[in-house]
Short mmCIF file of C-alpha atoms and ligand atoms in Angstrom, two decimals:
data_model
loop_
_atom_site.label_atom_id
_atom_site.label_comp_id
_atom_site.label_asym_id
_atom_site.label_seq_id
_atom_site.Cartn_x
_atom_site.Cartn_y
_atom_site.Cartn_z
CA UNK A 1 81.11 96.81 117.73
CA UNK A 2 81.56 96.05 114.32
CA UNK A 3 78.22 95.39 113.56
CA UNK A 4 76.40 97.77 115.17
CA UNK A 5 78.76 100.62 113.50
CA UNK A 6 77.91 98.96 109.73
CA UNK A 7 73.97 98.78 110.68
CA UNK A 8 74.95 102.79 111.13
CA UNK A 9 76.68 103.41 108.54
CA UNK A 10 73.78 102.05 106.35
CA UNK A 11 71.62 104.32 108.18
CA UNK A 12 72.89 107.10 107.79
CA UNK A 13 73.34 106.51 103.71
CA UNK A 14 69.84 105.90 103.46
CA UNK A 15 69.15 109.39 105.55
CA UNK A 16 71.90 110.71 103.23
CA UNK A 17 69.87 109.14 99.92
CA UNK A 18 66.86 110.78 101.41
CA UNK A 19 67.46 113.99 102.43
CA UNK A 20 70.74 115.31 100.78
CA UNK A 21 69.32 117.03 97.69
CA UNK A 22 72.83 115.66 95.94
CA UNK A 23 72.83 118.11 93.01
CA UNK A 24 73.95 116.48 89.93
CA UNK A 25 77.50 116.41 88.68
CA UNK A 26 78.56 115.81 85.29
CA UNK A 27 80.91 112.97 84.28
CA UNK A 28 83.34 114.19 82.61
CA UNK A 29 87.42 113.45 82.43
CA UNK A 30 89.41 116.32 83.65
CA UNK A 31 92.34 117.70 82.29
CA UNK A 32 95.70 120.02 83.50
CA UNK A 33 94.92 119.10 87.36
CA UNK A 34 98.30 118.42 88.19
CA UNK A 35 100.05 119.93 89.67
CA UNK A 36 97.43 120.99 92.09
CA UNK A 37 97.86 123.89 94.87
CA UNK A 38 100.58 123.91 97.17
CA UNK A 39 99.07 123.74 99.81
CA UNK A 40 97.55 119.99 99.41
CA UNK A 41 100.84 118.53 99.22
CA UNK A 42 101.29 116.53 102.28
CA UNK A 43 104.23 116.63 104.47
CA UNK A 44 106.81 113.68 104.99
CA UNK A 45 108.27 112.42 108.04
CA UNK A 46 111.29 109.49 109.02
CA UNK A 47 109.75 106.30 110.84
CA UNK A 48 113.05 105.16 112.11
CA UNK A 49 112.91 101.37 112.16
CA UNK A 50 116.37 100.66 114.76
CA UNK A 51 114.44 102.79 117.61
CA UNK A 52 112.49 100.47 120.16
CA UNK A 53 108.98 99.41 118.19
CA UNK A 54 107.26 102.05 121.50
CA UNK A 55 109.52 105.16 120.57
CA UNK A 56 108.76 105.33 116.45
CA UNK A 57 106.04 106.83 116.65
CA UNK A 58 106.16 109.34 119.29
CA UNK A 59 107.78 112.78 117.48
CA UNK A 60 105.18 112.01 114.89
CA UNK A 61 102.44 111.33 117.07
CA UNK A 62 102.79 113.44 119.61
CA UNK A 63 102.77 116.43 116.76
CA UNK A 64 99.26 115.04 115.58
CA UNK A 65 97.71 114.69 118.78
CA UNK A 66 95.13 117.03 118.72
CA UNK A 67 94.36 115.93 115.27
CA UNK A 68 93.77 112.49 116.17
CA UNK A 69 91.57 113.14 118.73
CA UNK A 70 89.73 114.96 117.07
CA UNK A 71 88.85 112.03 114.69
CA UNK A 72 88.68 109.57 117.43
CA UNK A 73 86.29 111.85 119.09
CA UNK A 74 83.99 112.46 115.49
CA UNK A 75 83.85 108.39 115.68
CA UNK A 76 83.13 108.26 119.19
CA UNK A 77 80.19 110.88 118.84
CA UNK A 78 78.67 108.82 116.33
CA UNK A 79 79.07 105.32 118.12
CA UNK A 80 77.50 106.98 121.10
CA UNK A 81 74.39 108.53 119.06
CA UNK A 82 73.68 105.10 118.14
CA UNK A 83 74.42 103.25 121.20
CA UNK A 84 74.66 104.94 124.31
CA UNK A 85 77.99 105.72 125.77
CA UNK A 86 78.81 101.90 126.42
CA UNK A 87 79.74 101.00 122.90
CA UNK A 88 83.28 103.21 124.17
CA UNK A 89 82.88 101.63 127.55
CA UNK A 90 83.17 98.21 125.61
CA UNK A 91 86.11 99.37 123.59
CA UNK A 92 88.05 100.27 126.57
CA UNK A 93 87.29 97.21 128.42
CA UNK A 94 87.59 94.43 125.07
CA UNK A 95 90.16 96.20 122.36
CA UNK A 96 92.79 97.47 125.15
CA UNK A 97 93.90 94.24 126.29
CA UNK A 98 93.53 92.96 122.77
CA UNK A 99 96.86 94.66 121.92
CA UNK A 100 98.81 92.39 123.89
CA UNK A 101 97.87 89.49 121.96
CA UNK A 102 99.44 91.42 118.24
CA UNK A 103 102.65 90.32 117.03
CA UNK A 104 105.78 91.82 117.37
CA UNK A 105 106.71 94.42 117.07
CA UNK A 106 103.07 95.97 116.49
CA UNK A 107 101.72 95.88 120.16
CA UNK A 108 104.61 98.41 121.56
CA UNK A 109 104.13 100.65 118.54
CA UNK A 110 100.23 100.82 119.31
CA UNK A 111 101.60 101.55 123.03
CA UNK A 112 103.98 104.40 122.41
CA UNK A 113 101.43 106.19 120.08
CA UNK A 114 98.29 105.50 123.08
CA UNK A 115 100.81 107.00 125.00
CA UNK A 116 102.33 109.79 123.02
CA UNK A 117 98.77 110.92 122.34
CA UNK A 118 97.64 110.15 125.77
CA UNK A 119 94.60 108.82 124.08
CA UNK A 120 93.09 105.10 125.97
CA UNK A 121 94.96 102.27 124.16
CA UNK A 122 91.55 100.99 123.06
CA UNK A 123 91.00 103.75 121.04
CA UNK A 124 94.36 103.13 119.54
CA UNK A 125 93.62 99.74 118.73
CA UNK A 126 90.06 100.52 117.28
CA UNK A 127 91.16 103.28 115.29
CA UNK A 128 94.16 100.86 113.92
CA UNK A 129 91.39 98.13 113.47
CA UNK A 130 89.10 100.70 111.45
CA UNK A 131 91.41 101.23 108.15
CA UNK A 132 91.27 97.30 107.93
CA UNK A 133 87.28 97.55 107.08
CA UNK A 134 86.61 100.73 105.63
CA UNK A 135 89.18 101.75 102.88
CA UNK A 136 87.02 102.07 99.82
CA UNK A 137 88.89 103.57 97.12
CA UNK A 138 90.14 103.11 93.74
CA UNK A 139 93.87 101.80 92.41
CA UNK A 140 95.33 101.87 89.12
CA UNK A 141 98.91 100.29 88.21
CA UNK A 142 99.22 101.30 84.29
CA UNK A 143 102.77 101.03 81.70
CA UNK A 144 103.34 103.76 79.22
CA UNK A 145 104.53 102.25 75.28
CA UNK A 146 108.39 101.76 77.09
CA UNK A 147 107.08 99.34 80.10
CA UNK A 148 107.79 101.78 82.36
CA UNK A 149 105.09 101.47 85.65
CA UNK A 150 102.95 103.48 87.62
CA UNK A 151 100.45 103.19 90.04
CA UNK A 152 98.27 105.95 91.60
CA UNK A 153 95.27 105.47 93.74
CA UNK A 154 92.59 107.54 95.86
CA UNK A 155 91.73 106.56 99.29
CA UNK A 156 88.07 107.34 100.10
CA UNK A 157 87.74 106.18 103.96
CA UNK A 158 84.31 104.51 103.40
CA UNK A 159 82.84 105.11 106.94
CA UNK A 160 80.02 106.77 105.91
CA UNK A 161 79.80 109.19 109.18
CA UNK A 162 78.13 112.08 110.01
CA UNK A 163 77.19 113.92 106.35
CA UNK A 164 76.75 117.89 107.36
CA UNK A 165 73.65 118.71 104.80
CA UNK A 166 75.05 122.69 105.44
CA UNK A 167 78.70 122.16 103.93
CA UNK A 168 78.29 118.55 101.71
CA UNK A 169 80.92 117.15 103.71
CA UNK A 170 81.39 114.11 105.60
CA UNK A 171 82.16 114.58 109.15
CA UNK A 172 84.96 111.75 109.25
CA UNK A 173 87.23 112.67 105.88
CA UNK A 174 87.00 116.38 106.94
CA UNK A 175 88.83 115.29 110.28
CA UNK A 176 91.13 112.45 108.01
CA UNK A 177 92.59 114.79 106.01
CA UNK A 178 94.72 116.47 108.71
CA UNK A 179 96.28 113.63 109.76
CA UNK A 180 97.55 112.59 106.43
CA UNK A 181 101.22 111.82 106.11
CA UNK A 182 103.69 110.47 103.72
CA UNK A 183 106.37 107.88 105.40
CA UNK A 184 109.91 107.31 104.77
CA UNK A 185 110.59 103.79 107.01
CA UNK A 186 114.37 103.86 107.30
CA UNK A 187 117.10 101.16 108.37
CA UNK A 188 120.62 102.57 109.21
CA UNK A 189 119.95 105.88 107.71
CA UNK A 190 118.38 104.39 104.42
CA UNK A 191 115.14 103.83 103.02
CA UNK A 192 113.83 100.50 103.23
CA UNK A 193 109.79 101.70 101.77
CA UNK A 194 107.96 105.02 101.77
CA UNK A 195 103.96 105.00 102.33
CA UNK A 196 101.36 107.40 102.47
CA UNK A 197 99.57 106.69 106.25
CA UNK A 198 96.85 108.78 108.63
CA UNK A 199 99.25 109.01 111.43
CA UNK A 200 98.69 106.71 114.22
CA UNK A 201 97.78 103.70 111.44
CA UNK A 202 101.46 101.78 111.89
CA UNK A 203 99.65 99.36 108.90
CA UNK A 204 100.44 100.16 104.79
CA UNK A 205 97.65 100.80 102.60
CA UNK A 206 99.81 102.79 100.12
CA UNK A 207 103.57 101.74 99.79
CA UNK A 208 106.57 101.52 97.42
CA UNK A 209 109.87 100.01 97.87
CA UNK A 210 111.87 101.68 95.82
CA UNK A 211 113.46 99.72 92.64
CA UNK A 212 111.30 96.83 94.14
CA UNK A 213 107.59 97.04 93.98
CA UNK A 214 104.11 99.34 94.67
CA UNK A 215 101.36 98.38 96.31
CA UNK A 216 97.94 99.58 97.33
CA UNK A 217 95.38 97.84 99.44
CA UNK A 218 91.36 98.51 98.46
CA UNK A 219 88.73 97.10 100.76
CA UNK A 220 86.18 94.13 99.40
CA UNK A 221 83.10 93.93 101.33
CA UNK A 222 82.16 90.34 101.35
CA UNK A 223 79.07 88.30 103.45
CA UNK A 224 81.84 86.98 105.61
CA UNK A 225 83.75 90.51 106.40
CA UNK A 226 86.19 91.61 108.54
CA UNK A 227 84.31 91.56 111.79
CA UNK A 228 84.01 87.89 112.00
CA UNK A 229 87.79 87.36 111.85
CA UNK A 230 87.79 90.13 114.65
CA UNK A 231 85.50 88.80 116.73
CA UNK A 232 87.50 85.01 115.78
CA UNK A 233 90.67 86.92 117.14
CA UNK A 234 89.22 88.72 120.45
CA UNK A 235 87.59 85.12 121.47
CA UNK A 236 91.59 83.60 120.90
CA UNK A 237 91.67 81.69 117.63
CA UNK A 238 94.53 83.74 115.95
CA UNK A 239 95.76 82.08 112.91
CA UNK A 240 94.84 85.13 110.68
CA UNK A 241 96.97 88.26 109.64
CA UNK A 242 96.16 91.52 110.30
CA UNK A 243 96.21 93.35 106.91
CA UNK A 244 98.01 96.35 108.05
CA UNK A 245 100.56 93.47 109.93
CA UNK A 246 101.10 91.53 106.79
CA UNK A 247 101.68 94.09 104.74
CA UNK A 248 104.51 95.61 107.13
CA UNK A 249 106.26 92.42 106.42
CA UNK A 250 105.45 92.38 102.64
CA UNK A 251 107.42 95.76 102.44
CA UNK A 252 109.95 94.98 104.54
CA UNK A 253 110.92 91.98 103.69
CA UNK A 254 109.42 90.78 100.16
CA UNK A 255 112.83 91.46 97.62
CA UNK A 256 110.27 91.29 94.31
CA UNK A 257 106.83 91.59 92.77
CA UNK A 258 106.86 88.54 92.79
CA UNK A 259 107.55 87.43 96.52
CA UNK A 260 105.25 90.09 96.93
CA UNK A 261 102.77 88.65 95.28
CA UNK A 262 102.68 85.14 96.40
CA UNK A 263 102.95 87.07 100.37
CA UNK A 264 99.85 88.69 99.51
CA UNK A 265 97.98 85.90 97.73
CA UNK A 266 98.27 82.60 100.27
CA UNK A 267 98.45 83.85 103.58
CA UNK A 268 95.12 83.75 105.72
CA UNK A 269 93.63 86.92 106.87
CA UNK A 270 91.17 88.68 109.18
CA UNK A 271 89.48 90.35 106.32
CA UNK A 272 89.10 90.29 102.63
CA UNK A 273 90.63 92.77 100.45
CA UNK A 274 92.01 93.69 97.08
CA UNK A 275 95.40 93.86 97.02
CA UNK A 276 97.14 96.21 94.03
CA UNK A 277 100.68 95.47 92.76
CA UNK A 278 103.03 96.88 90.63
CA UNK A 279 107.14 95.61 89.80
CA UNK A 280 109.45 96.88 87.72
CA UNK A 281 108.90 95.25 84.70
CA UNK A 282 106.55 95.48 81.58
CA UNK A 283 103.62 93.25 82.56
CA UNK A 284 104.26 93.41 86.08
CA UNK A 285 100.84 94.60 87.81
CA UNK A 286 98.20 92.48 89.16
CA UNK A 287 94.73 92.14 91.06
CA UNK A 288 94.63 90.32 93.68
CA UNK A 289 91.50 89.43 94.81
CA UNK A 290 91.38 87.85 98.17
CA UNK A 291 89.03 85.59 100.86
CA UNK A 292 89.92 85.40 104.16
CA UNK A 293 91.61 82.47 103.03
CA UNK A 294 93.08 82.34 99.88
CA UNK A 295 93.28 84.21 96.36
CA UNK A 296 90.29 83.73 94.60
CA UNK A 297 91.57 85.74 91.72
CA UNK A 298 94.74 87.48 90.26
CA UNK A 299 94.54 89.83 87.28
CA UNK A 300 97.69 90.79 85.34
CA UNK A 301 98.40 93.75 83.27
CA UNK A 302 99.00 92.59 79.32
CA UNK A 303 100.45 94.92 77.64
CA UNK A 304 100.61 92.50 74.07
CA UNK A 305 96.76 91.68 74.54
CA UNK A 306 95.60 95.64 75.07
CA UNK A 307 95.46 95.42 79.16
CA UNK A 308 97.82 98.48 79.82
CA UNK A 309 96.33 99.36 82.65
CA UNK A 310 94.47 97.57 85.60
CA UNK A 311 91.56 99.87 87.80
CA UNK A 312 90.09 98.50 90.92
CA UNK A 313 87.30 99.75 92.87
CA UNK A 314 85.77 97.54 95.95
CA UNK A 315 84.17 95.31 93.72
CA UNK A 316 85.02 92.03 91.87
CA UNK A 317 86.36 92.79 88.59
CA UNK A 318 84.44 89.94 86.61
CA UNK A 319 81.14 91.17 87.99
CA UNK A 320 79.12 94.34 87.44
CA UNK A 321 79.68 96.65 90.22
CA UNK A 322 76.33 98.00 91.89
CA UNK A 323 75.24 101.00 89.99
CA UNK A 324 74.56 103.08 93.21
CA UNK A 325 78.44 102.93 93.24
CA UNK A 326 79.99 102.69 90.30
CA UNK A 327 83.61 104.30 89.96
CA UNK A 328 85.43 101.90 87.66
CA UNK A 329 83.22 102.18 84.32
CA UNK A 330 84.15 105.97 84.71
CA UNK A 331 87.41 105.01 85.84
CA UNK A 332 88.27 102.64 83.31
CA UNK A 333 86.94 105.22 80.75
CA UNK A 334 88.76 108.24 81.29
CA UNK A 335 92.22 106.31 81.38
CA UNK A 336 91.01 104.53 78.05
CA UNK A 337 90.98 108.27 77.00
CA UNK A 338 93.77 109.43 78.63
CA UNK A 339 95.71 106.90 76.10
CA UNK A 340 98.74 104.71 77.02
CA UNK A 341 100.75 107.02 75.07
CA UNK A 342 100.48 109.76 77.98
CA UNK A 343 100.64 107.08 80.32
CA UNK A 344 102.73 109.27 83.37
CA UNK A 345 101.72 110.74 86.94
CA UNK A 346 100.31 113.47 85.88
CA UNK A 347 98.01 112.14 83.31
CA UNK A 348 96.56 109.19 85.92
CA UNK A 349 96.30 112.57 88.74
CA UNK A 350 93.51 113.55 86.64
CA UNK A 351 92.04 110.50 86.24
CA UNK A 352 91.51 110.40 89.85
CA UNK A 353 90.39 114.14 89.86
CA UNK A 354 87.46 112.97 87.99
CA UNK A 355 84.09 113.17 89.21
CA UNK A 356 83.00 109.95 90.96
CA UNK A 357 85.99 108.29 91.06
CA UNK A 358 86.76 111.42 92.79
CA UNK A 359 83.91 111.55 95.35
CA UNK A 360 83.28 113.31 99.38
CA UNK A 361 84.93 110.84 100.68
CA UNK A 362 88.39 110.67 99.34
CA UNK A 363 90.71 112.04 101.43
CA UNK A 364 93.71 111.86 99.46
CA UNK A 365 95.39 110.95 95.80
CA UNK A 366 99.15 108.99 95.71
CA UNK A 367 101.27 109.09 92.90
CA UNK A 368 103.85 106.18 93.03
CA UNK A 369 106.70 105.67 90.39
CA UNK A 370 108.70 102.55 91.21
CA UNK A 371 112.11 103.12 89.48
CA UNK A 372 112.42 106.31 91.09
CA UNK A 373 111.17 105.41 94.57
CA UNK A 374 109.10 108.24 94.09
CA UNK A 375 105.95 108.98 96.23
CA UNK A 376 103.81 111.90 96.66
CA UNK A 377 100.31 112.86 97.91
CA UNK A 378 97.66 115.49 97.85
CA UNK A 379 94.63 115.94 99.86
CA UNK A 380 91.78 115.93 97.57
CA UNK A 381 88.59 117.60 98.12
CA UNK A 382 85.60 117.30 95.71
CA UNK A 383 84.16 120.45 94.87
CA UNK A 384 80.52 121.34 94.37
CA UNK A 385 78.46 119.28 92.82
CA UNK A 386 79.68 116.44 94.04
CA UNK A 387 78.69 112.67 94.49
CA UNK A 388 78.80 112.18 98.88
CA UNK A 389 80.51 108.76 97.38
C1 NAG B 401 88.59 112.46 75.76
O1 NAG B 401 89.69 113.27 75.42
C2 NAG B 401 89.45 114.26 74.45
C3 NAG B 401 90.70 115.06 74.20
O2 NAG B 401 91.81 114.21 74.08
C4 NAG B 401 88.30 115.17 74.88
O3 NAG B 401 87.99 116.07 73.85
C5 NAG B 401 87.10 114.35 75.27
O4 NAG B 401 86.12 115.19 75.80
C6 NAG B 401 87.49 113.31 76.29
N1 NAG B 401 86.35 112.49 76.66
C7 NAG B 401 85.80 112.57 77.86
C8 NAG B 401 84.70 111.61 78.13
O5 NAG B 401 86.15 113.36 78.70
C1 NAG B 402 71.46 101.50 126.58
O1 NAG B 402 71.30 101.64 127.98
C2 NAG B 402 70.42 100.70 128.59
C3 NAG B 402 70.31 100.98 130.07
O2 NAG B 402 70.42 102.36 130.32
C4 NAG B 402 70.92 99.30 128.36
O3 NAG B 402 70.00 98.37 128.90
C5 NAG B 402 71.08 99.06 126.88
O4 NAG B 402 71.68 97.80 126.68
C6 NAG B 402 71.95 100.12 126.23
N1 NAG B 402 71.94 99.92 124.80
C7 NAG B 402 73.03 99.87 124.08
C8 NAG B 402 72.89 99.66 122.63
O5 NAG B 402 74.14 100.02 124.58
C1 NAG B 403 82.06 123.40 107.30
O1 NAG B 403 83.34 122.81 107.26
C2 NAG B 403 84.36 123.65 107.78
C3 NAG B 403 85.67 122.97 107.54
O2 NAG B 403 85.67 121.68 108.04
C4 NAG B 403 84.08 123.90 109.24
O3 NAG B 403 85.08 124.71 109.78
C5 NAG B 403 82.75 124.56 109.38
O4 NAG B 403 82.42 124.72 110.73
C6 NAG B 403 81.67 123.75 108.71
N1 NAG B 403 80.43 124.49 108.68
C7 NAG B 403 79.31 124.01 109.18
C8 NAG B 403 78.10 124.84 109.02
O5 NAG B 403 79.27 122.91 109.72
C1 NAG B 404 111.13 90.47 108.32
O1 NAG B 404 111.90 89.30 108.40
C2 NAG B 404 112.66 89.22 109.59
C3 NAG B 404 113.56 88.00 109.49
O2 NAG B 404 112.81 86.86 109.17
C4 NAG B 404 111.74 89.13 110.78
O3 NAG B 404 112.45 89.08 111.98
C5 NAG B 404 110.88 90.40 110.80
O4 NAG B 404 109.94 90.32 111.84
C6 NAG B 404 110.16 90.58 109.47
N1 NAG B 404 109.48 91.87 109.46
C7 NAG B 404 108.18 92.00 109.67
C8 NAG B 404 107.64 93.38 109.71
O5 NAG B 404 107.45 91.05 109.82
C1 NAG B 405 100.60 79.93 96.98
O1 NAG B 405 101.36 78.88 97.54
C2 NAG B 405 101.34 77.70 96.77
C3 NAG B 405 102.05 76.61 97.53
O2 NAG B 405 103.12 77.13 98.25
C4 NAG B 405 102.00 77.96 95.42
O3 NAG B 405 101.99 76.80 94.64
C5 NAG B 405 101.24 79.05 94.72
O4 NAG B 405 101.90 79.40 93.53
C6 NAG B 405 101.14 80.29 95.59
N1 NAG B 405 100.26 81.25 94.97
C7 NAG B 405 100.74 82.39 94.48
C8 NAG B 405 99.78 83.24 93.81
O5 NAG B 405 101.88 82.73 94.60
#
């Protein structure tokens, strides 16, 4: 499944490489973006963590229904182009009874949202497994002059499906953006985390605990990906975490940036990632590039040696990323402009609104400040002429 969906999706960039006449955009570092219009603000909802794991989700889900068929259907029409209508009979048959075998309390939460939806638990399940491979994006954690943190990030969803040559648009984000949310997971009437989540994803990709830590998850493509620890996990060898799992338990139950960090850095997983942290204290931000297996890097913000800020694309940060997709050196550039003396939400909201880190496939920008608990997102769309990623 896996595998036939990534031969795709490098199909269809090379189709997009050949016949998109991309017109050119300028690099340049915007300025005055925030606050954008009204209407991208996204909406916030209570995931009430002392109902039964199978009723949490249902208000919320049962409101996005239609939405969320509607991108389970755009992914469907696209597996079946390729294949030919059994790639869903497969995910029926495989990824429905694969939900049984999740941990606590995840399997009942995929249940009541297959069954608030009334969309085939499979689909539930593949659509949950999908943000775990295809989150390509770009985090920053940055301190202004007083130590005080921040962390931002866009979320591109980096399944590159279905570009419409008439409108420049992917196919997928146009049907992602609808179904963003932000998340306020509360515990006897109090917030325990917030996140920002496409609803129907009970996993964290974008998260603070309030007074605690931030965190943001970036994908790393690697020669031994995701899909081998899925297909390790269907065939019953299940000593890895589910990213979207182990990061439920990192917000929930890590009590510092630090526990935080060491939860993130040694625990085995199905897939590699990058894994963005922020605390509370001047200093506090790190990197964390991960194997399957283990850490294979942390970077740390330091502030006394010059690093006031710390961007992360999808690629290694002590290599060169590909220059068919590179985000950071534009990244890295506009914050060096933007100056650590105007180092606040609004400043690091145009960094993102700039053209490629900005691309057609982000979907949305967070803002996280950790001392306030503060979290807020916008849809983002890139406007004309525009880089497809
Ligand atoms: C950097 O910022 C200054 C204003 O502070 C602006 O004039 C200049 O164009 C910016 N550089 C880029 C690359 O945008
Ligand atoms: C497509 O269908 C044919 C039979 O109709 C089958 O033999 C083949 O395996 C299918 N291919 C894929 C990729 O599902
Ligand atoms: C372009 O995108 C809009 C918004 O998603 C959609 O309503 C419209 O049908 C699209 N137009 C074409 C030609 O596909
Ligand atoms: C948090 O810790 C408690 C107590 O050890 C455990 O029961 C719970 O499952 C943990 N939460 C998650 C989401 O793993
Ligand atoms: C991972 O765990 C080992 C042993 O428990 C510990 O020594 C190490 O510091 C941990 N790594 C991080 C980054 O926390």
């Amino acid at each position: 499944m896996e595998v036939v969906l990534r031969c795709a999706a490098i199909l269809v960039c090379l189709l997009v490489v050949v016949q998109a006449q991309v017109p050119p955009f300028t690099e340049k570092c915007e300025h005055g973006m925030y606050p954008p219009k009204a209407e991208s603000k996204v909406a916030s909802y209570v995931i009430n963590l002392d109902l039964p794991p199978a009723e949490r989700w249902t208000s919320l889900a049962k409101e996005k229904a239609p939405q969320i068929r509607d991108m389970i259907a755009e992914i469907k029409a696209f597996a079946g182009a390729f294949g030919n209508g059994s790639i869903i009979a497969l995910v029926d048959k495989y990824l429905a009874p694969l939900a049984d075998t999740l941990p606590y309390p995840f399997a009942d939460e995929l249940k009541g949202i297959a069954k608030a939806t009334d969309i085939p638990l499979g689909e539930v399940v593949l659509f949950n497994v999908f943000y775990e491979f295809f989150t390509v994006c770009t985090s920053i954690v940055a301190e202004d002059p007083s130590g005080k943190l921040f962390h931002a990030r866009n979320l591109d969803f980096g399944l590159f499906l279905g570009w419409d040559i008439k409108n420049n648009t992917w196919a997928l984000s146009e049907k992602l953006r609808p179904i963003v949310v932000n998340l306020d997971w509360q515990r006897g009437g109090k917030t325990v985390f917030k996140s920002v989540n496409f609803a129907g994803y009970v996993g964290l990709l974008t998260a603070v605990k309030p007074q605690t830590f931030t965190y943001s998850m970036n994908e790393r493509f690697s020669a031994d990906g995701g899909y081998i620890g899925l297909i390790e996990w269907i065939l019953g060898q299940r000593d890895g975490s589910w990213m979207g799992f182990l990061t439920r338990e990192v917000l929930e139950n890590a009590t510092s940036f630090t526990e935080a960090e060491t939860m993130l850095a040694n625990r085995t997983m199905l897939a590699p990632a990058y894994f963005i942290l922020g605390g509370t204290k001047s200093g506090e931000g790190a990197i964390i590039t991960r194997s399957r297996e283990r850490a294979l890097d942390i970077k740390r913000l330091d502030p006394a040696n010059g690093r006031w800020f710390l961007l992360q694309t999808n690629y290694d940060n002590w290599e060169n990323p590909p220059f068919i997709d590179d985000r950071r050196t534009p990244g890295d550039n506009c914050m060096a402009n933007m100056t650590t003396a105007n180092t606040d939400l609004p400043h690091i909201f145009d960094v993102l609104s700039s053209k490629p880190v900005l691309n057609k496939l982000t979907t949305y920008t967070a803002l996280m400040q950790v001392d306030e608990g503060h979290i807020e997102s916008y849809i983002q769309e890139c406007p004309d002429p525009c880089i497809p990623w």
